[in-house]
Amino acid sequence: MYRSHTCGELRSTQINDTVTLSGWVQKSRDKGFMIWVDLRDRYGITQLIFDEERTPATVFQKAKELGREFVIQVTGTVIERESKNKNIPTGAIEILVTDLEILNKAKLPPFTIEDETDGGDDLRMKYRYLDIRRNPVKNSLMFRHKVAMKVRNYLSEEGFIEVETPYLIKSTPEGARDFVVPSRMNEGQFYALPQSPQTFKQLLMVGGMDKYFQIVKCFRDEDLRADRQPEFTQIDCEMAFVEQEDILNIFEGLTRFLLKEIKDVSVEAFPRMTYDEAMKRYGNDKPDIRFGMEFGELNEVTKHKDFKIFNEAELVVGIAVPGAAAYTRKEIDALIDWVKRPQIGALGMVYAKYNEDGSFKSSVDKFYDEEDLKKWAEATGAKPGDLICVLSGNTNKVRSQLSALRMELAERLGLRNPDEFAPLWVVDFPLLEWDEETERFHAMHHPFTSPKKADIPLLETDPGAVRANAYDLVLNGNEIGGGSIRIFDKDLQALMFKHLGFTEEEARSQFGFLMNAFEYGAPPHGGIAFGFDRLVAILGGQETIRDFIAFPKNNAGRDVMIDAPAKIDDEQLRELHIKLDQ
């Protein structure tokens, strides 16, 4: 028996008990005649004491050899600790060691295994197995497990069945790039790793499974960022004989359940907003509604003067920044420089200070008087003491730019409280979006999303105006879930493929299996997928997902710990019938 107890469970009630513990040496303090060792495992830390008078001489001598991260087993007696540590649960006791076995020696770690470590991101990712020993990462992985269990319990109680779907599937042209896997037994042919189990969960509905879910790995070969990995996890769900309202109610319930169970936060009914409204009020389709700074459109109150920049703009729009009228010229210039960065792309920014005394001072006083600026304040909801920031230009670009500025200012002003949760449904997305490069429409979600019934006639006359029967769940400015009611009629699906530029032969080649299935009695169905990594990170109070994944990739998509991706040898390439240019 390696241990009778863990390093986190002993208390004063066990004083005088003989116990056996195993774990890693966190630190050792040698005072010559007495040695203290902090022993750590997943459950906590227990202090060991080796006393020259009370510990056998051979054991005491062996204790002097201990280094950081040595794996050891000790047996001893639980005694009261003279200098108690109120910061740890075991701080009232210590173990007077009578026997010590070094199970494994350890090299000195490349960084300290402590909450506040001296290891940078790259170093910690290279030695991720050491990083996991630190409380912040260990606790994040345990937190992820807790959320996963809550999800499984909730959906199981609601009658959902977890079904595994294949990882080796067929590549399709829609969506992000696939990761492809060569088939040794089928020369020149490839599997793809799934970007989602989309078609399989629809086939499960045709198969009568009625309520399906899966916490599943998905793969996308696309550019990375802080909240995106090449492999990621979804809570994937589908339901039959449902309309949009049924799905929103079930998964609003799941989100409310998680917030209560995990964070002890109660949230009433989630607000709903159309895609068009979200773009107009916040400039993006996943707005953070924990704070204000809603957009105020200023076309009508700016285009009557000789200010050419506004007069030639498709959209003039502003936000009121609370309390920022006190910003110095240097601080405002820094904001202007921020929006002019290539990542944002604005050419400049106009501003107006709404002073505490009710007066105004703007960067365009030459063109606009105090009465004009009062109208700006009305349109943006500005109050005395606020700063009005105004951008102008192409509608889509300027909304995106002002949205980025809004989020940056909220961050600087401390308005994005990680302990506050503001969920939101965004509905009525466009079904199709025009791609200038390919000069054709693409599905905004995927080709199986149903159009709103009232908009089906527009598919032939005005495809860009067709609304999708689609919905996203947004939490604190992050899309945590998205889904739609699916097309279940083969004729409507064929029409959808036509508007996406597929010939009948291409549609049959790519999705014939699904269209065939629809001929055997497909029920009305729809579903949703939650980004599980992102959901866990937000519930854990973080914006990035990396620490909630056991072995993440870096920003270049590499696993620096195992050095992947990597080349394979020529013999493997020959077996896979792959020839590389020399």
PDB file of N, CA and C in Angstrom, residues 23 25 59 61-67 69-74 99-106:
ATOM      1  N   GLY A  23       3.918  11.057  -2.412  1.00  0.00           N
ATOM      2  CA  GLY A  23       3.750  12.256  -3.225  1.00  0.00           C
ATOM      3  C   GLY A  23       5.077  12.815  -3.680  1.00  0.00           C
ATOM      4  N   VAL A  25       8.027  15.956  -3.402  1.00  0.00           N
ATOM      5  CA  VAL A  25       8.615  16.926  -2.479  1.00  0.00           C
ATOM      6  C   VAL A  25       8.431  18.330  -3.056  1.00  0.00           C
ATOM      7  N   VAL A  59      16.873   6.924   8.448  1.00  0.00           N
ATOM      8  CA  VAL A  59      15.791   7.689   7.802  1.00  0.00           C
ATOM      9  C   VAL A  59      16.150   9.171   7.777  1.00  0.00           C
ATOM     10  N   GLN A  61      19.131  10.488   7.769  1.00  0.00           N
ATOM     11  CA  GLN A  61      20.194  10.710   6.786  1.00  0.00           C
ATOM     12  C   GLN A  61      19.631  10.712   5.364  1.00  0.00           C
ATOM     13  N   LYS A  62      18.678   9.814   5.113  1.00  0.00           N
ATOM     14  CA  LYS A  62      18.065   9.742   3.781  1.00  0.00           C
ATOM     15  C   LYS A  62      17.280  11.023   3.474  1.00  0.00           C
ATOM     16  N   ALA A  63      16.684  11.612   4.515  1.00  0.00           N
ATOM     17  CA  ALA A  63      15.904  12.845   4.323  1.00  0.00           C
ATOM     18  C   ALA A  63      16.785  13.990   3.854  1.00  0.00           C
ATOM     19  N   LYS A  64      18.056  13.951   4.257  1.00  0.00           N
ATOM     20  CA  LYS A  64      18.985  15.002   3.840  1.00  0.00           C
ATOM     21  C   LYS A  64      19.274  14.957   2.336  1.00  0.00           C
ATOM     22  N   GLU A  65      18.982  13.824   1.687  1.00  0.00           N
ATOM     23  CA  GLU A  65      19.248  13.654   0.254  1.00  0.00           C
ATOM     24  C   GLU A  65      18.099  14.165  -0.621  1.00  0.00           C
ATOM     25  N   LEU A  66      16.962  14.498   0.000  1.00  0.00           N
ATOM     26  CA  LEU A  66      15.768  14.826  -0.785  1.00  0.00           C
ATOM     27  C   LEU A  66      15.923  16.143  -1.548  1.00  0.00           C
ATOM     28  N   GLY A  67      15.459  16.142  -2.783  1.00  0.00           N
ATOM     29  CA  GLY A  67      15.427  17.348  -3.599  1.00  0.00           C
ATOM     30  C   GLY A  67      14.017  17.624  -4.086  1.00  0.00           C
ATOM     31  N   GLU A  69      10.752  17.755  -6.095  1.00  0.00           N
ATOM     32  CA  GLU A  69      10.031  16.861  -7.002  1.00  0.00           C
ATOM     33  C   GLU A  69      10.460  15.400  -6.898  1.00  0.00           C
ATOM     34  N   PHE A  70      11.281  15.042  -5.895  1.00  0.00           N
ATOM     35  CA  PHE A  70      11.517  13.625  -5.612  1.00  0.00           C
ATOM     36  C   PHE A  70      10.162  12.986  -5.285  1.00  0.00           C
ATOM     37  N   VAL A  71       9.952  11.766  -5.745  1.00  0.00           N
ATOM     38  CA  VAL A  71       8.741  11.021  -5.410  1.00  0.00           C
ATOM     39  C   VAL A  71       9.080  10.113  -4.227  1.00  0.00           C
ATOM     40  N   ILE A  72       8.356  10.292  -3.120  1.00  0.00           N
ATOM     41  CA  ILE A  72       8.696   9.559  -1.913  1.00  0.00           C
ATOM     42  C   ILE A  72       7.459   8.942  -1.264  1.00  0.00           C
ATOM     43  N   GLN A  73       7.731   7.946  -0.413  1.00  0.00           N
ATOM     44  CA  GLN A  73       6.700   7.352   0.436  1.00  0.00           C
ATOM     45  C   GLN A  73       7.190   7.456   1.875  1.00  0.00           C
ATOM     46  N   VAL A  74       6.307   7.897   2.768  1.00  0.00           N
ATOM     47  CA  VAL A  74       6.687   8.005   4.177  1.00  0.00           C
ATOM     48  C   VAL A  74       5.636   7.332   5.051  1.00  0.00           C
ATOM     49  N   ASP A  99       9.701   6.226   8.724  1.00  0.00           N
ATOM     50  CA  ASP A  99      10.212   5.437   7.605  1.00  0.00           C
ATOM     51  C   ASP A  99      10.084   6.261   6.324  1.00  0.00           C
ATOM     52  N   LEU A 100      11.103   6.223   5.493  1.00  0.00           N
ATOM     53  CA  LEU A 100      11.127   6.992   4.242  1.00  0.00           C
ATOM     54  C   LEU A 100      11.674   6.118   3.129  1.00  0.00           C
ATOM     55  N   GLU A 101      10.947   6.095   2.009  1.00  0.00           N
ATOM     56  CA  GLU A 101      11.447   5.401   0.820  1.00  0.00           C
ATOM     57  C   GLU A 101      11.426   6.380  -0.350  1.00  0.00           C
ATOM     58  N   ILE A 102      12.570   6.519  -0.997  1.00  0.00           N
ATOM     59  CA  ILE A 102      12.634   7.355  -2.202  1.00  0.00           C
ATOM     60  C   ILE A 102      12.197   6.489  -3.375  1.00  0.00           C
ATOM     61  N   LEU A 103      11.013   6.750  -3.895  1.00  0.00           N
ATOM     62  CA  LEU A 103      10.468   5.960  -5.004  1.00  0.00           C
ATOM     63  C   LEU A 103      11.098   6.357  -6.338  1.00  0.00           C
ATOM     64  N   ASN A 104      11.449   7.624  -6.467  1.00  0.00           N
ATOM     65  CA  ASN A 104      12.051   8.097  -7.716  1.00  0.00           C
ATOM     66  C   ASN A 104      12.715   9.441  -7.478  1.00  0.00           C
ATOM     67  N   LYS A 105      13.982   9.529  -7.861  1.00  0.00           N
ATOM     68  CA  LYS A 105      14.665  10.820  -7.788  1.00  0.00           C
ATOM     69  C   LYS A 105      14.231  11.684  -8.963  1.00  0.00           C
ATOM     70  N   ALA A 106      14.443  12.979  -8.859  1.00  0.00           N
ATOM     71  CA  ALA A 106      14.026  13.901  -9.917  1.00  0.00           C
ATOM     72  C   ALA A 106      15.115  14.922 -10.196  1.00  0.00           C
TER      73      ALA A 106
END
